[in-house]
């Protein structure tokens, strides 16, 4: 548990440094075999990139350094409970474990409220606040058929 606390302290330090640079108060650390592989801090406003969350940046860096899209065997430490986008990326990356410090309620209390996304996801797409329409499905299915029939595909 001592190592886990040290890695979390690093994520927290990254979140504080992010605030000092004008970013959001979020940091993340990816660890494999007890070694830090990658770190990230929020840079949404600095890079005008709504996906530049700490976890996403750390995941991208870890995948690049490890030369794999599958981060099995890795642990991610986040200074805050991940938002829906980051949580989705953590699942897709196949992390062995996630540790977080602040909760989504703590984040909500300072203006980072993701609850509307969780509520939207429960709704039928036609009932969501963002207008959503499916078009050209038949044309798009061609790519899915090509994937399904490709004998040498790399599944992920």
XYZ file of N, CA, C and O in Angstrom:
624
model
N 0.820 -1.209 0.000
C 0.000 0.000 0.000
C 0.859 1.266 0.000
O 0.450 2.287 -0.532
N 2.062 1.192 0.543
C 2.934 2.362 0.590
C 3.240 2.866 -0.815
O 3.176 4.063 -1.072
N 3.557 1.948 -1.752
C 3.815 2.356 -3.132
C 2.582 3.005 -3.738
O 2.693 4.016 -4.439
N 1.412 2.427 -3.487
C 0.180 3.006 -4.014
C 0.010 4.444 -3.535
O -0.361 5.325 -4.310
N 0.307 4.689 -2.290
C 0.180 6.047 -1.752
C 1.182 6.994 -2.403
O 0.854 8.144 -2.700
N 2.391 6.512 -2.644
C 3.402 7.362 -3.295
C 3.008 7.701 -4.720
O 3.165 8.843 -5.167
N 2.481 6.722 -5.455
C 2.040 6.993 -6.822
C 0.858 7.953 -6.820
O 0.758 8.837 -7.680
N -0.043 7.817 -5.844
C -1.160 8.751 -5.743
C -0.668 10.140 -5.363
O -1.169 11.141 -5.892
N 0.313 10.205 -4.502
C 0.866 11.527 -4.154
C 1.457 12.207 -5.388
O 1.374 13.424 -5.525
N 2.045 11.434 -6.275
C 2.565 11.995 -7.521
C 1.402 12.533 -8.369
O 1.487 13.636 -8.914
N 0.318 11.775 -8.476
C -0.854 12.244 -9.227
C -1.399 13.537 -8.613
O -1.748 14.477 -9.343
N -1.431 13.606 -7.313
C -1.918 14.808 -6.625
C -0.974 15.975 -6.878
O -1.412 17.103 -7.146
N 0.337 15.720 -6.831
C 1.315 16.777 -7.113
C 1.131 17.296 -8.545
O 1.163 18.499 -8.795
N 0.906 16.384 -9.481
C 0.661 16.794 -10.867
C -0.591 17.655 -10.981
O -0.637 18.604 -11.767
N -1.619 17.341 -10.182
C -2.848 18.136 -10.219
C -2.597 19.549 -9.698
O -3.120 20.526 -10.249
N -1.773 19.666 -8.674
C -1.431 20.993 -8.133
C -0.595 21.787 -9.125
O -0.815 22.988 -9.327
N 0.361 21.128 -9.771
C 1.186 21.795 -10.784
C 0.331 22.251 -11.956
O 0.578 23.308 -12.540
N -0.673 21.467 -12.293
C -1.578 21.840 -13.375
C -2.315 23.129 -13.043
O -2.440 24.017 -13.890
N -2.788 23.240 -11.811
C -3.471 24.465 -11.378
C -2.530 25.658 -11.502
O -2.910 26.716 -12.019
N -1.283 25.474 -11.085
C -0.305 26.565 -11.152
C -0.044 27.013 -12.590
O 0.224 28.187 -12.840
N -0.147 26.084 -13.559
C 0.072 26.405 -14.976
C -1.200 26.916 -15.647
O -1.180 27.203 -16.847
N -2.309 26.967 -14.921
C -3.555 27.437 -15.499
C -4.474 26.336 -15.975
O -5.497 26.608 -16.601
N -4.135 25.085 -15.690
C -4.972 23.954 -16.086
C -5.933 23.561 -14.987
O -5.961 24.155 -13.909
N -6.703 22.532 -15.270
C -7.630 22.005 -14.275
C -6.893 21.197 -13.224
O -5.773 20.729 -13.447
N -7.502 20.990 -12.055
C -6.840 20.349 -10.914
C -6.852 18.821 -10.981
O -7.378 18.148 -10.098
N -6.267 18.274 -12.043
C -6.296 16.828 -12.237
C -4.938 16.316 -12.682
O -4.294 16.915 -13.546
N -4.527 15.178 -12.087
C -3.284 14.530 -12.461
C -3.476 13.028 -12.499
O -4.361 12.488 -11.831
N -2.652 12.350 -13.294
C -2.756 10.901 -13.414
C -1.377 10.292 -13.638
O -0.493 10.918 -14.226
N -1.225 9.054 -13.162
C 0.037 8.330 -13.264
C -0.273 6.900 -13.689
O -1.155 6.254 -13.124
N 0.483 6.397 -14.666
C 0.369 5.004 -15.092
C 1.623 4.277 -14.623
O 2.746 4.736 -14.850
N 1.398 3.131 -13.969
C 2.489 2.359 -13.377
C 2.428 0.927 -13.898
O 1.349 0.342 -14.012
N 3.615 0.388 -14.204
C 3.712 -1.022 -14.573
C 4.897 -1.614 -13.829
O 5.988 -1.054 -13.832
N 4.664 -2.746 -13.194
C 5.710 -3.434 -12.433
C 6.405 -2.513 -11.435
O 7.617 -2.542 -11.276
N 5.622 -1.667 -10.791
C 6.156 -0.786 -9.756
C 6.932 0.414 -10.266
O 7.513 1.151 -9.472
N 6.922 0.645 -11.573
C 7.638 1.776 -12.170
C 6.662 2.711 -12.877
O 5.733 2.258 -13.560
N 6.897 4.008 -12.755
C 6.073 4.985 -13.458
C 6.388 4.899 -14.950
O 7.539 5.021 -15.356
N 5.353 4.665 -15.731
C 5.490 4.587 -17.183
C 5.140 5.920 -17.818
O 5.780 6.359 -18.772
N 4.106 6.579 -17.281
C 3.628 7.822 -17.878
C 2.877 8.645 -16.847
O 2.354 8.097 -15.875
N 2.841 9.933 -17.103
C 2.069 10.841 -16.256
C 1.262 11.766 -17.164
O 1.558 11.910 -18.352
N 0.271 12.392 -16.579
C -0.516 13.375 -17.313
C -1.165 14.345 -16.362
O -1.403 14.018 -15.196
N -1.375 15.535 -16.848
C -2.141 16.518 -16.087
C -3.078 17.224 -17.051
O -2.859 17.227 -18.263
N -4.118 17.801 -16.515
C -5.150 18.415 -17.322
C -4.588 19.604 -18.104
O -3.959 20.484 -17.524
N -4.822 19.601 -19.408
C -4.380 20.734 -20.233
C -5.468 21.123 -21.245
O -5.168 21.542 -22.360
N -6.710 20.984 -20.831
C -7.843 21.303 -21.706
C -7.747 22.736 -22.205
O -7.819 22.998 -23.409
N -7.596 23.677 -21.297
C -7.612 25.086 -21.690
C -6.309 25.521 -22.343
O -6.321 26.362 -23.241
N -5.182 24.957 -21.937
C -3.903 25.338 -22.549
C -3.818 24.901 -24.002
O -3.224 25.577 -24.836
N -4.391 23.733 -24.332
C -4.305 23.194 -25.688
C -5.612 23.309 -26.472
O -5.695 22.823 -27.600
N -6.614 23.936 -25.848
C -7.939 24.019 -26.484
C -8.383 22.650 -26.984
O -8.833 22.489 -28.119
N -8.236 21.664 -26.104
C -8.562 20.274 -26.439
C -9.456 19.714 -25.341
O -8.979 19.433 -24.240
N -10.747 19.537 -25.615
C -11.645 19.047 -24.573
C -11.342 17.627 -24.120
O -11.856 17.192 -23.099
N -10.502 16.895 -24.857
C -10.129 15.535 -24.446
C -8.813 15.498 -23.679
O -8.373 14.417 -23.281
N -8.195 16.620 -23.438
C -6.882 16.654 -22.793
C -6.987 16.536 -21.271
O -6.425 17.333 -20.522
N -7.702 15.512 -20.839
C -7.801 15.211 -19.407
C -6.534 14.471 -18.981
O -5.880 13.809 -19.793
N -6.231 14.552 -17.706
C -5.002 13.944 -17.180
C -4.904 12.461 -17.523
O -3.852 11.970 -17.958
N -5.995 11.732 -17.341
C -5.971 10.292 -17.590
C -5.725 9.983 -19.068
O -4.964 9.078 -19.402
N -6.370 10.731 -19.945
C -6.218 10.504 -21.383
C -4.775 10.767 -21.799
O -4.172 9.992 -22.547
N -4.192 11.842 -21.308
C -2.803 12.169 -21.645
C -1.874 11.074 -21.137
O -0.970 10.621 -21.855
N -2.086 10.608 -19.906
C -1.238 9.552 -19.344
C -1.408 8.239 -20.112
O -0.428 7.532 -20.374
N -2.640 7.912 -20.491
C -2.892 6.683 -21.251
C -2.197 6.751 -22.603
O -1.543 5.794 -23.034
N -2.319 7.869 -23.283
C -1.674 8.021 -24.596
C -0.164 7.872 -24.484
O 0.471 7.211 -25.307
N 0.406 8.502 -23.477
C 1.857 8.421 -23.294
C 2.288 6.998 -22.957
O 3.284 6.497 -23.485
N 1.545 6.333 -22.077
C 1.885 4.955 -21.703
C 1.795 4.025 -22.907
O 2.680 3.184 -23.121
N 0.750 4.164 -23.698
C 0.584 3.319 -24.880
C 1.732 3.542 -25.864
O 2.263 2.592 -26.450
N 2.125 4.798 -26.020
C 3.237 5.111 -26.918
C 4.538 4.511 -26.402
O 5.271 3.846 -27.131
N 4.823 4.720 -25.114
C 6.079 4.224 -24.530
C 6.147 2.701 -24.523
O 7.205 2.120 -24.757
N 5.025 2.055 -24.233
C 4.994 0.596 -24.173
C 4.719 -0.038 -25.537
O 4.754 -1.259 -25.670
N 4.431 0.815 -26.516
C 4.176 0.370 -27.885
C 3.036 -0.655 -27.952
O 3.155 -1.695 -28.587
N 1.941 -0.341 -27.240
C 0.776 -1.226 -27.232
C -0.473 -0.437 -26.879
O -0.401 0.571 -26.162
N -1.600 -0.890 -27.397
C -2.887 -0.305 -27.036
C -3.482 -1.011 -25.822
O -4.456 -0.569 -25.257
N -2.883 -2.134 -25.422
C -3.386 -2.950 -24.315
C -2.519 -2.717 -23.085
O -1.386 -3.183 -23.022
N -3.047 -1.991 -22.131
C -2.279 -1.655 -20.931
C -2.557 -2.617 -19.777
O -2.444 -2.256 -18.603
N -2.888 -3.861 -20.127
C -2.982 -4.906 -19.102
C -1.644 -4.969 -18.377
O -0.592 -4.767 -18.981
N -1.719 -5.221 -17.090
C -0.502 -5.247 -16.293
C -0.156 -3.889 -15.709
O 0.787 -3.754 -14.945
N -0.933 -2.865 -16.080
C -0.696 -1.506 -15.578
C -1.779 -1.106 -14.583
O -2.890 -1.632 -14.599
N -1.423 -0.167 -13.755
C -2.338 0.457 -12.794
C -2.358 1.938 -13.096
O -1.320 2.518 -13.432
N -3.531 2.543 -12.989
C -3.630 3.991 -13.168
C -4.070 4.635 -11.861
O -4.970 4.131 -11.179
N -3.399 5.714 -11.524
C -3.690 6.504 -10.329
C -4.177 7.868 -10.806
O -3.493 8.532 -11.584
N -5.354 8.260 -10.364
C -5.933 9.530 -10.768
C -6.221 10.363 -9.530
O -6.739 9.844 -8.541
N -5.914 11.630 -9.611
C -6.154 12.494 -8.454
C -7.643 12.677 -8.187
O -8.025 13.156 -7.127
N -8.478 12.283 -9.171
C -9.930 12.404 -9.001
C -10.615 11.238 -9.686
O -10.114 10.709 -10.690
N -11.763 10.849 -9.181
C -12.573 9.821 -9.821
C -12.793 10.219 -11.281
O -13.242 11.328 -11.567
N -12.454 9.357 -12.212
C -12.506 9.731 -13.620
C -13.907 10.059 -14.126
O -14.895 9.476 -13.696
N -13.930 10.995 -15.069
C -15.168 11.346 -15.753
C -15.569 10.187 -16.677
O -14.785 9.251 -16.873
N -16.754 10.237 -17.267
C -17.178 9.145 -18.145
C -16.228 8.883 -19.316
O -15.967 7.734 -19.664
N -15.695 9.933 -19.925
C -14.763 9.750 -21.038
C -13.510 9.014 -20.581
O -13.076 8.040 -21.211
N -12.939 9.462 -19.481
C -11.708 8.859 -18.982
C -11.955 7.437 -18.473
O -11.133 6.548 -18.707
N -13.064 7.239 -17.818
C -13.386 5.892 -17.330
C -13.535 4.935 -18.506
O -13.038 3.809 -18.472
N -14.183 5.390 -19.566
C -14.299 4.574 -20.767
C -12.927 4.224 -21.332
O -12.663 3.070 -21.694
N -12.041 5.204 -21.393
C -10.686 4.957 -21.910
C -9.922 3.989 -21.007
O -9.173 3.137 -21.497
N -10.125 4.086 -19.711
C -9.458 3.181 -18.768
C -9.926 1.744 -18.999
O -9.122 0.816 -19.025
N -11.217 1.580 -19.196
C -11.721 0.237 -19.503
C -11.180 -0.266 -20.839
O -10.748 -1.408 -20.951
N -11.218 0.561 -21.862
C -10.740 0.140 -23.180
C -9.260 -0.210 -23.160
O -8.807 -1.072 -23.922
N -8.489 0.442 -22.291
C -7.044 0.181 -22.206
C -6.724 -1.087 -21.412
O -5.592 -1.538 -21.403
N -7.707 -1.640 -20.717
C -7.559 -2.899 -19.972
C -6.616 -2.793 -18.771
O -5.837 -3.711 -18.495
N -6.701 -1.692 -18.051
C -5.895 -1.551 -16.833
C -6.264 -2.639 -15.837
O -7.407 -3.084 -15.780
N -5.297 -3.047 -15.045
C -5.558 -4.030 -13.993
C -6.303 -3.407 -12.818
O -7.075 -4.082 -12.145
N -6.051 -2.103 -12.579
C -6.658 -1.469 -11.404
C -6.637 0.045 -11.579
O -5.774 0.592 -12.250
N -7.590 0.694 -10.939
C -7.695 2.142 -10.884
C -7.751 2.558 -9.424
O -8.532 2.003 -8.646
N -6.917 3.522 -9.061
C -7.017 4.183 -7.761
C -7.359 5.642 -8.027
O -6.839 6.234 -8.978
N -8.240 6.242 -7.208
C -8.497 7.672 -7.327
C -8.562 8.275 -5.936
O -8.795 7.574 -4.946
N -8.354 9.597 -5.864
C -8.365 10.314 -4.582
C -9.692 11.067 -4.427
O -10.621 10.564 -3.807
N -9.800 12.257 -5.007
C -11.044 13.014 -4.919
C -12.175 12.255 -5.612
O -11.941 11.505 -6.554
N -13.396 12.474 -5.147
C -14.561 11.817 -5.737
C -15.205 12.722 -6.785
O -14.923 13.929 -6.846
N -16.129 12.136 -7.572
C -16.840 12.955 -8.556
C -17.699 14.010 -7.854
O -17.934 15.082 -8.399
N -18.132 13.748 -6.628
C -18.883 14.749 -5.853
C -17.974 15.902 -5.457
O -18.371 17.065 -5.521
N -16.731 15.586 -5.068
C -15.762 16.646 -4.759
C -15.555 17.536 -5.988
O -15.494 18.767 -5.880
N -15.443 16.897 -7.164
C -15.248 17.650 -8.405
C -16.482 18.496 -8.711
O -16.361 19.664 -9.113
N -17.649 17.917 -8.517
C -18.897 18.640 -8.762
C -18.969 19.889 -7.881
O -19.416 20.943 -8.332
N -18.492 19.771 -6.656
C -18.545 20.884 -5.707
C -17.693 22.075 -6.121
O -17.893 23.177 -5.614
N -16.734 21.870 -7.042
C -15.921 22.997 -7.515
C -16.199 23.317 -8.985
O -15.415 23.995 -9.654
N -17.306 22.798 -9.516
C -17.728 23.176 -10.853
C -17.460 22.173 -11.959
O -17.754 22.439 -13.120
N -16.880 21.015 -11.643
C -16.647 19.970 -12.641
C -17.714 18.892 -12.455
O -17.492 17.883 -11.797
N -18.869 19.142 -13.041
C -20.017 18.265 -12.828
C -20.279 17.411 -14.050
O -20.697 17.904 -15.095
N -20.016 16.117 -13.929
C -20.240 15.181 -15.017
C -21.567 14.436 -14.882
O -21.879 13.579 -15.710
N -22.356 14.755 -13.869
C -23.581 13.994 -13.621
C -24.535 14.054 -14.810
O -25.243 13.086 -15.089
N -24.535 15.179 -15.546
C -25.438 15.285 -16.689
C -25.095 14.250 -17.761
O -25.989 13.753 -18.450
N -23.820 13.894 -17.888
C -23.434 12.882 -18.886
C -23.956 11.515 -18.460
O -24.512 10.778 -19.281
N -23.786 11.187 -17.194
C -24.313 9.911 -16.701
C -25.820 9.831 -16.920
O -26.346 8.789 -17.315
N -26.524 10.932 -16.685
C -27.972 10.953 -16.870
C -28.334 10.829 -18.351
O -29.272 10.126 -18.706
N -27.603 11.504 -19.207
C -27.857 11.434 -20.646
C -27.673 10.009 -21.164
O -28.438 9.551 -22.008
N -26.666 9.316 -20.686
C -26.381 7.966 -21.164
C -27.513 6.985 -20.854
O -27.672 5.990 -21.556
N -28.284 7.289 -19.844
C -29.413 6.422 -19.476
C -30.588 6.577 -20.442
O -31.444 5.716 -20.510
N -30.610 7.688 -21.163
C -31.754 8.004 -22.018
C -31.634 7.366 -23.397
O -30.538 7.144 -23.906
N -32.772 7.129 -24.014
C -32.809 6.758 -25.416
C -32.171 7.914 -26.195
O -32.441 9.080 -25.884
N -31.343 7.644 -27.202
C -30.690 8.739 -27.929
C -31.642 9.828 -28.418
O -31.292 11.005 -28.419
N -32.845 9.476 -28.790
C -33.817 10.467 -29.262
C -34.266 11.426 -28.159
O -34.792 12.502 -28.446
N -34.057 11.053 -26.897
C -34.504 11.866 -25.764
C -33.389 12.716 -25.156
O -33.629 13.478 -24.227
N -32.183 12.609 -25.681
C -31.044 13.331 -25.105
C -31.057 14.805 -25.496
O -31.662 15.191 -26.488
N -30.358 15.614 -24.717
C -30.274 17.050 -24.992
C -29.532 17.342 -26.284
O -29.842 18.311 -26.969
N -28.538 16.531 -26.606
C -27.793 16.688 -27.849
C -28.561 15.976 -28.957
O -28.798 14.772 -28.860
N -28.976 16.704 -29.990
C -29.680 16.013 -31.080
C -28.774 14.930 -31.694
O -27.632 15.200 -32.069
N -29.282 13.712 -31.778
C -28.523 12.575 -32.292
C -29.360 11.854 -33.326
O -30.519 11.533 -33.067
N -28.776 11.629 -34.492
C -29.482 10.922 -35.559
C -28.540 9.932 -36.222
O -27.370 10.224 -36.428
N -29.060 8.784 -36.570
C -28.296 7.798 -37.318
C -28.624 7.971 -38.797
O -29.802 7.988 -39.171
N -27.574 8.120 -39.637
C -27.785 8.227 -41.075
C -26.767 7.355 -41.808
O -25.683 7.076 -41.282
N -27.104 6.895 -42.968
C -26.248 6.107 -43.853
C -25.744 4.817 -43.210
O -24.636 4.358 -43.481
N -26.566 4.208 -42.379
C -26.172 2.976 -41.695
C -25.807 1.882 -42.688
O -24.800 1.193 -42.509
N -26.619 1.700 -43.712
C -26.351 0.627 -44.679
C -24.983 0.808 -45.324
O -24.241 -0.155 -45.514
N -24.630 2.046 -45.662
C -23.314 2.306 -46.261
C -22.193 2.044 -45.254
O -21.146 1.511 -45.606
N -22.423 2.408 -44.014
C -21.407 2.229 -42.981
C -21.198 0.767 -42.620
O -20.095 0.372 -42.224
N -22.240 -0.043 -42.755
C -22.125 -1.464 -42.430
C -21.088 -2.185 -43.293
O -20.547 -3.214 -42.887
N -20.778 -1.635 -44.433
C -19.765 -2.241 -45.316
C -18.423 -2.354 -44.585
O -17.738 -3.378 -44.673
N -18.043 -1.325 -43.861
C -16.784 -1.367 -43.111
C -16.851 -2.426 -42.013
O -15.869 -3.139 -41.758
N -17.997 -2.554 -41.352
C -18.148 -3.578 -40.315
C -18.063 -4.976 -40.909
O -17.456 -5.876 -40.327
N -18.664 -5.153 -42.066
C -18.586 -6.453 -42.740
C -17.152 -6.769 -43.141
O -16.696 -7.906 -43.007
N -16.437 -5.764 -43.633
C -15.031 -5.965 -44.010
C -14.214 -6.381 -42.793
O -13.376 -7.288 -42.867
N -14.468 -5.746 -41.671
C -13.764 -6.094 -40.422
C -14.104 -7.521 -39.999
O -13.228 -8.316 -39.692
N -15.387 -7.848 -40.004
C -15.827 -9.173 -39.567
C -15.224 -10.272 -40.439
O -14.915 -11.361 -39.941
N -15.011 -9.996 -41.717
C -14.502 -11.003 -42.647
C -12.983 -10.974 -42.809
O -12.432 -11.818 -43.511
N -12.309 -10.042 -42.185
C -10.849 -9.915 -42.326
C -10.167 -10.991 -41.495
O -10.255 -10.985 -40.266
N -9.472 -11.930 -42.129
C -8.884 -13.050 -41.369
C -7.664 -12.642 -40.527
O -7.385 -13.277 -39.519
N -6.965 -11.589 -40.905
C -5.730 -11.234 -40.216
C -5.860 -9.972 -39.355
O -4.901 -9.275 -39.090
N -7.074 -9.698 -38.892
C -7.298 -8.490 -38.079
C -6.675 -8.653 -36.678
O -6.516 -9.770 -36.176
N -6.342 -7.535 -36.092
C -5.852 -7.499 -34.716
C -7.011 -7.076 -33.843
O -7.434 -5.911 -33.885
N -7.548 -8.006 -33.091
C -8.693 -7.695 -32.221
C -8.207 -6.932 -30.987
O -7.106 -7.140 -30.509
N -9.065 -6.060 -30.511
C -8.737 -5.298 -29.302
C -9.936 -5.074 -28.452
O -11.016 -5.429 -28.769
